[in-house]
Amino acid sequence: MTQRKTNQPARQLRRRGSKLHVELAQEIGEGILNGTYAPGTLLPNEATWGAMFGASRTAVREAIKTLNGKGLLVSRPKVGSRVEPRSRWNLLDRDVLAWHCAAMDRKTLLISIQEVRRILEPGAAELAARKRSPQQITRLEAALGGMRAARTAEAMVAPDVDFHVALLEAANNELLIPFGIIIEQALRQMFEFTSRHNPRPMGVIPLHEAVFVAVREADPAAARAAVIALLADTDEIIVRRASPGRRVRGG
């Protein structure tokens, strides 16, 4: 077990009051995910953290408690807080996923997201074509309308994310629905990249329309095929434009 030495100058966190522990948890969490605090590292005590960040012991304690709950730390009386092995990190937690994405190089991140999407989205689309409700069709149509109305590639990001999250929810599988919420941050980073580097950003709209029509018309095979085609288009952009060694910062 290693003891983390901290010679960094103190700095003040931006938030004050009851939300201070949130930012402190983010600072420490990002340090864990980017390797500053490696698994097995024994972290500084509450007084040291407080001096580093101008935070009270109460705020530090709440931040550590938050990170314990996310599987990043384990705390023991009279020992302190130690970084857990990566296998125990809850990467399905929204915050942990965001910190993980920020720590990865761009191409690795995008490929990882695509691998997850290929596992989830074709099957979800097939289920959605069978099980979607009228209200879910309306939500998909609204997201598609937002994409059509966008005047810039950047403006397409939010409705594009909404479309894919709505597609997962339309599958009406209670175990699948949380993945839509959890990977929302990852999709946002993915689409922020692809929207900037796609020479024909509006060209993805017909691909989304094909998914929507197949789901609306209750055609599971067509829905699966349409999503696979959409993912293949994104793969092409990643291969053509993403370069290794550059990191993606979340939006």
Tab-separated table of C-alpha atoms in Angstrom:
chain	number	residue	atom	x	y	z
A	1	MET	CA	0.000	0.000	0.000
A	2	THR	CA	1.398	3.390	-0.925
A	3	GLN	CA	0.885	6.668	0.825
A	4	ARG	CA	0.152	9.520	-1.544
A	5	LYS	CA	2.437	12.502	-1.007
A	6	THR	CA	0.852	15.847	-1.738
A	7	ASN	CA	3.087	18.820	-2.323
A	8	GLN	CA	0.606	20.627	-4.534
A	9	PRO	CA	-0.201	24.228	-3.610
A	10	ALA	CA	-3.547	24.848	-1.984
A	11	ARG	CA	-6.263	26.152	-4.230
A	12	GLN	CA	-9.772	27.285	-3.578
A	13	LEU	CA	-12.692	25.396	-5.040
A	14	ARG	CA	-15.262	27.421	-6.941
A	15	ARG	CA	-18.330	26.290	-5.009
A	16	ARG	CA	-19.123	27.236	-1.471
A	17	GLY	CA	-21.539	25.979	1.145
A	18	SER	CA	-23.492	22.761	0.824
A	19	LYS	CA	-22.263	21.992	-2.715
A	20	LEU	CA	-18.554	22.242	-1.932
A	21	HIS	CA	-18.261	18.496	-1.337
A	22	VAL	CA	-19.595	17.845	-4.862
A	23	GLU	CA	-16.726	19.696	-6.496
A	24	LEU	CA	-14.213	18.176	-4.108
A	25	ALA	CA	-15.498	14.686	-4.957
A	26	GLN	CA	-15.066	15.548	-8.632
A	27	GLU	CA	-11.488	16.754	-8.093
A	28	ILE	CA	-10.499	13.591	-6.246
A	29	GLY	CA	-12.539	11.338	-8.537
A	30	GLU	CA	-10.909	12.732	-11.661
A	31	GLY	CA	-7.516	12.221	-10.011
A	32	ILE	CA	-8.350	8.568	-9.418
A	33	LEU	CA	-9.638	7.984	-12.932
A	34	ASN	CA	-6.695	9.709	-14.639
A	35	GLY	CA	-4.126	7.805	-12.596
A	36	THR	CA	-2.935	10.589	-10.303
A	37	TYR	CA	-4.100	8.405	-7.408
A	38	ALA	CA	-3.430	4.825	-8.468
A	39	PRO	CA	-5.252	1.781	-7.084
A	40	GLY	CA	-3.850	0.936	-3.674
A	41	THR	CA	-2.880	4.529	-2.918
A	42	LEU	CA	-3.614	5.698	0.619
A	43	LEU	CA	-5.019	9.180	0.205
A	44	PRO	CA	-4.270	12.245	2.355
A	45	ASN	CA	-6.253	12.709	5.530
A	46	GLU	CA	-9.122	15.166	5.959
A	47	ALA	CA	-6.913	17.946	7.304
A	48	THR	CA	-4.552	17.714	4.324
A	49	TRP	CA	-7.388	17.783	1.803
A	50	GLY	CA	-8.914	20.735	3.629
A	51	ALA	CA	-5.655	22.670	3.451
A	52	MET	CA	-5.170	21.842	-0.237
A	53	PHE	CA	-8.614	22.959	-1.338
A	54	GLY	CA	-9.721	25.407	1.332
A	55	ALA	CA	-12.499	23.046	2.399
A	56	SER	CA	-13.885	22.130	5.798
A	57	ARG	CA	-13.455	18.659	7.221
A	58	THR	CA	-17.197	18.169	6.871
A	59	ALA	CA	-16.996	18.843	3.126
A	60	VAL	CA	-14.021	16.502	2.782
A	61	ARG	CA	-15.832	13.799	4.746
A	62	GLU	CA	-18.904	14.090	2.498
A	63	ALA	CA	-16.739	13.937	-0.634
A	64	ILE	CA	-14.968	10.803	0.587
A	65	LYS	CA	-18.324	9.238	1.474
A	66	THR	CA	-19.548	9.965	-2.059
A	67	LEU	CA	-16.490	8.318	-3.605
A	68	ASN	CA	-16.867	5.303	-1.329
A	69	GLY	CA	-20.395	4.910	-2.655
A	70	LYS	CA	-19.119	4.958	-6.236
A	71	GLY	CA	-16.671	2.140	-5.556
A	72	LEU	CA	-13.568	4.308	-5.989
A	73	LEU	CA	-12.454	4.334	-2.352
A	74	VAL	CA	-12.644	2.195	0.738
A	75	SER	CA	-12.244	3.873	4.133
A	76	ARG	CA	-11.102	2.222	7.338
A	77	PRO	CA	-10.976	3.730	10.854
A	78	LYS	CA	-7.449	4.734	11.893
A	79	VAL	CA	-6.184	3.780	8.430
A	80	GLY	CA	-7.759	6.266	6.046
A	81	SER	CA	-9.115	6.059	2.521
A	82	ARG	CA	-7.505	3.845	-0.079
A	83	VAL	CA	-8.133	3.759	-3.830
A	84	GLU	CA	-9.936	0.572	-4.777
A	85	PRO	CA	-8.855	-1.714	-7.664
A	86	ARG	CA	-10.320	-0.756	-11.039
A	87	SER	CA	-12.471	-3.889	-10.995
A	88	ARG	CA	-14.502	-2.359	-8.150
A	89	TRP	CA	-15.115	1.022	-9.750
A	90	ASN	CA	-18.747	1.592	-10.659
A	91	LEU	CA	-18.262	2.690	-14.257
A	92	LEU	CA	-22.038	2.672	-14.730
A	93	ASP	CA	-22.310	5.599	-12.326
A	94	ARG	CA	-22.959	8.815	-14.261
A	95	ASP	CA	-20.153	10.765	-12.547
A	96	VAL	CA	-17.600	7.962	-12.696
A	97	LEU	CA	-18.343	7.437	-16.380
A	98	ALA	CA	-17.844	11.150	-17.081
A	99	TRP	CA	-14.522	11.170	-15.207
A	100	HIS	CA	-13.480	8.001	-17.006
A	101	CYS	CA	-14.306	9.521	-20.385
A	102	ALA	CA	-12.313	12.657	-19.557
A	103	ALA	CA	-9.265	10.549	-18.668
A	104	MET	CA	-9.177	8.445	-21.853
A	105	ASP	CA	-7.500	9.363	-25.113
A	106	ARG	CA	-10.043	10.298	-27.737
A	107	LYS	CA	-9.860	7.376	-30.125
A	108	THR	CA	-9.910	4.787	-27.328
A	109	LEU	CA	-12.918	6.512	-25.783
A	110	LEU	CA	-14.889	6.689	-29.015
A	111	ILE	CA	-14.160	3.081	-29.936
A	112	SER	CA	-15.222	1.962	-26.446
A	113	ILE	CA	-18.491	3.881	-26.729
A	114	GLN	CA	-19.166	2.355	-30.144
A	115	GLU	CA	-18.560	-1.146	-28.810
A	116	VAL	CA	-21.169	-0.583	-26.105
A	117	ARG	CA	-23.587	0.918	-28.610
A	118	ARG	CA	-23.233	-2.069	-30.944
A	119	ILE	CA	-24.144	-4.359	-28.054
A	120	LEU	CA	-27.142	-2.313	-26.898
A	121	GLU	CA	-28.742	-0.286	-29.668
A	122	PRO	CA	-29.585	-2.812	-32.426
A	123	GLY	CA	-31.374	-5.063	-29.948
A	124	ALA	CA	-33.030	-2.091	-28.282
A	125	ALA	CA	-34.332	-0.869	-31.641
A	126	GLU	CA	-35.726	-4.307	-32.385
A	127	LEU	CA	-37.512	-4.356	-29.035
A	128	ALA	CA	-38.736	-0.791	-29.514
A	129	ALA	CA	-40.346	-1.748	-32.816
A	130	ARG	CA	-42.312	-4.406	-30.950
A	131	LYS	CA	-43.094	-2.669	-27.669
A	132	ARG	CA	-43.055	1.133	-28.116
A	133	SER	CA	-45.978	3.191	-26.908
A	134	PRO	CA	-47.600	6.105	-28.780
A	135	GLN	CA	-45.993	8.498	-26.298
A	136	GLN	CA	-42.568	7.033	-27.007
A	137	ILE	CA	-43.100	7.397	-30.742
A	138	THR	CA	-43.946	11.046	-30.077
A	139	ARG	CA	-40.720	11.537	-28.120
A	140	LEU	CA	-38.624	9.946	-30.870
A	141	GLU	CA	-40.354	12.130	-33.439
A	142	ALA	CA	-39.721	15.247	-31.342
A	143	ALA	CA	-36.016	14.434	-31.081
A	144	LEU	CA	-35.858	13.835	-34.816
A	145	GLY	CA	-37.631	17.149	-35.374
A	146	GLY	CA	-35.017	18.850	-33.217
A	147	MET	CA	-32.275	17.417	-35.403
A	148	ARG	CA	-34.018	18.616	-38.564
A	149	ALA	CA	-34.480	22.106	-37.093
A	150	ALA	CA	-30.822	22.467	-36.086
A	151	ARG	CA	-28.951	25.059	-38.112
A	152	THR	CA	-25.476	23.975	-37.024
A	153	ALA	CA	-23.794	20.666	-36.327
A	154	GLU	CA	-23.335	21.681	-32.698
A	155	ALA	CA	-27.062	22.356	-32.330
A	156	MET	CA	-27.778	18.785	-33.428
A	157	VAL	CA	-25.950	17.231	-30.477
A	158	ALA	CA	-28.695	17.579	-27.837
A	159	PRO	CA	-31.585	16.228	-29.965
A	160	ASP	CA	-29.318	13.474	-31.296
A	161	VAL	CA	-28.587	12.346	-27.734
A	162	ASP	CA	-32.311	12.602	-26.920
A	163	PHE	CA	-33.140	10.364	-29.879
A	164	HIS	CA	-30.823	7.569	-28.792
A	165	VAL	CA	-31.851	7.729	-25.142
A	166	ALA	CA	-35.514	7.684	-26.223
A	167	LEU	CA	-34.815	4.659	-28.407
A	168	LEU	CA	-33.449	2.698	-25.445
A	169	GLU	CA	-36.420	3.725	-23.315
A	170	ALA	CA	-38.853	2.708	-26.071
A	171	ALA	CA	-37.604	-0.867	-25.743
A	172	ASN	CA	-39.632	-0.936	-22.498
A	173	ASN	CA	-37.207	-3.201	-20.691
A	174	GLU	CA	-36.680	-2.038	-17.129
A	175	LEU	CA	-33.122	-3.378	-17.035
A	176	LEU	CA	-32.219	-1.589	-20.257
A	177	ILE	CA	-33.713	1.821	-19.455
A	178	PRO	CA	-30.989	2.824	-16.950
A	179	PHE	CA	-28.328	2.375	-19.630
A	180	GLY	CA	-29.887	5.241	-21.559
A	181	ILE	CA	-29.461	7.540	-18.590
A	182	ILE	CA	-25.998	6.250	-17.756
A	183	ILE	CA	-24.478	6.501	-21.239
A	184	GLU	CA	-26.012	9.894	-21.970
A	185	GLN	CA	-22.735	11.612	-21.058
A	186	ALA	CA	-20.744	9.247	-23.263
A	187	LEU	CA	-23.099	9.794	-26.196
A	188	ARG	CA	-22.856	13.550	-25.753
A	189	GLN	CA	-19.077	13.407	-26.024
A	190	MET	CA	-19.345	11.070	-28.989
A	191	PHE	CA	-21.741	13.317	-30.896
A	192	GLU	CA	-19.839	16.496	-30.059
A	193	PHE	CA	-16.856	14.930	-31.824
A	194	THR	CA	-18.715	13.458	-34.790
A	195	SER	CA	-20.714	16.646	-35.386
A	196	ARG	CA	-17.475	18.630	-35.690
A	197	HIS	CA	-15.728	16.134	-37.948
A	198	ASN	CA	-18.526	14.929	-40.195
A	199	PRO	CA	-18.237	16.777	-43.526
A	200	ARG	CA	-21.977	16.196	-44.026
A	201	PRO	CA	-23.444	16.513	-40.506
A	202	MET	CA	-27.011	16.777	-41.775
A	203	GLY	CA	-26.459	13.544	-43.687
A	204	VAL	CA	-27.107	11.563	-40.512
A	205	ILE	CA	-30.724	12.719	-40.428
A	206	PRO	CA	-31.946	10.211	-43.078
A	207	LEU	CA	-30.225	7.440	-41.107
A	208	HIS	CA	-32.145	8.460	-37.988
A	209	GLU	CA	-35.338	8.775	-40.024
A	210	ALA	CA	-34.926	5.161	-41.145
A	211	VAL	CA	-34.679	4.056	-37.518
A	212	PHE	CA	-37.723	6.106	-36.575
A	213	VAL	CA	-39.875	4.824	-39.437
A	214	ALA	CA	-38.982	1.203	-38.695
A	215	VAL	CA	-39.881	1.610	-35.025
A	216	ARG	CA	-43.089	3.486	-35.827
A	217	GLU	CA	-44.131	0.865	-38.389
A	218	ALA	CA	-43.377	-1.984	-35.957
A	219	ASP	CA	-40.716	-3.572	-38.175
A	220	PRO	CA	-38.101	-5.096	-35.829
A	221	ALA	CA	-35.756	-6.366	-38.557
A	222	ALA	CA	-35.731	-3.005	-40.325
A	223	ALA	CA	-35.156	-1.200	-37.029
A	224	ARG	CA	-32.134	-3.364	-36.246
A	225	ALA	CA	-30.721	-2.911	-39.750
A	226	ALA	CA	-31.240	0.862	-39.639
A	227	VAL	CA	-29.363	1.187	-36.351
A	228	ILE	CA	-26.506	-0.961	-37.654
A	229	ALA	CA	-26.238	1.327	-40.683
A	230	LEU	CA	-26.234	4.382	-38.417
A	231	LEU	CA	-23.466	2.917	-36.248
A	232	ALA	CA	-21.411	2.049	-39.336
A	233	ASP	CA	-21.604	5.681	-40.455
A	234	THR	CA	-20.287	6.800	-37.063
A	235	ASP	CA	-17.510	4.186	-37.216
A	236	GLU	CA	-16.344	5.675	-40.499
A	237	ILE	CA	-16.105	9.163	-39.008
A	238	ILE	CA	-14.108	7.883	-36.033
A	239	VAL	CA	-11.641	5.959	-38.188
A	240	ARG	CA	-11.205	8.891	-40.544
A	241	ARG	CA	-10.928	11.710	-38.009
A	242	ALA	CA	-10.023	10.504	-34.516
A	243	SER	CA	-6.323	10.492	-33.722
A	244	PRO	CA	-4.796	8.649	-30.761
A	245	GLY	CA	-3.264	10.506	-27.859
A	246	ARG	CA	-5.780	13.336	-27.687
A	247	ARG	CA	-8.195	13.509	-24.805
A	248	VAL	CA	-11.873	14.299	-24.928
A	249	ARG	CA	-13.249	16.818	-22.454
A	250	GLY	CA	-16.873	16.463	-21.578
A	251	GLY	CA	-19.695	18.752	-22.488
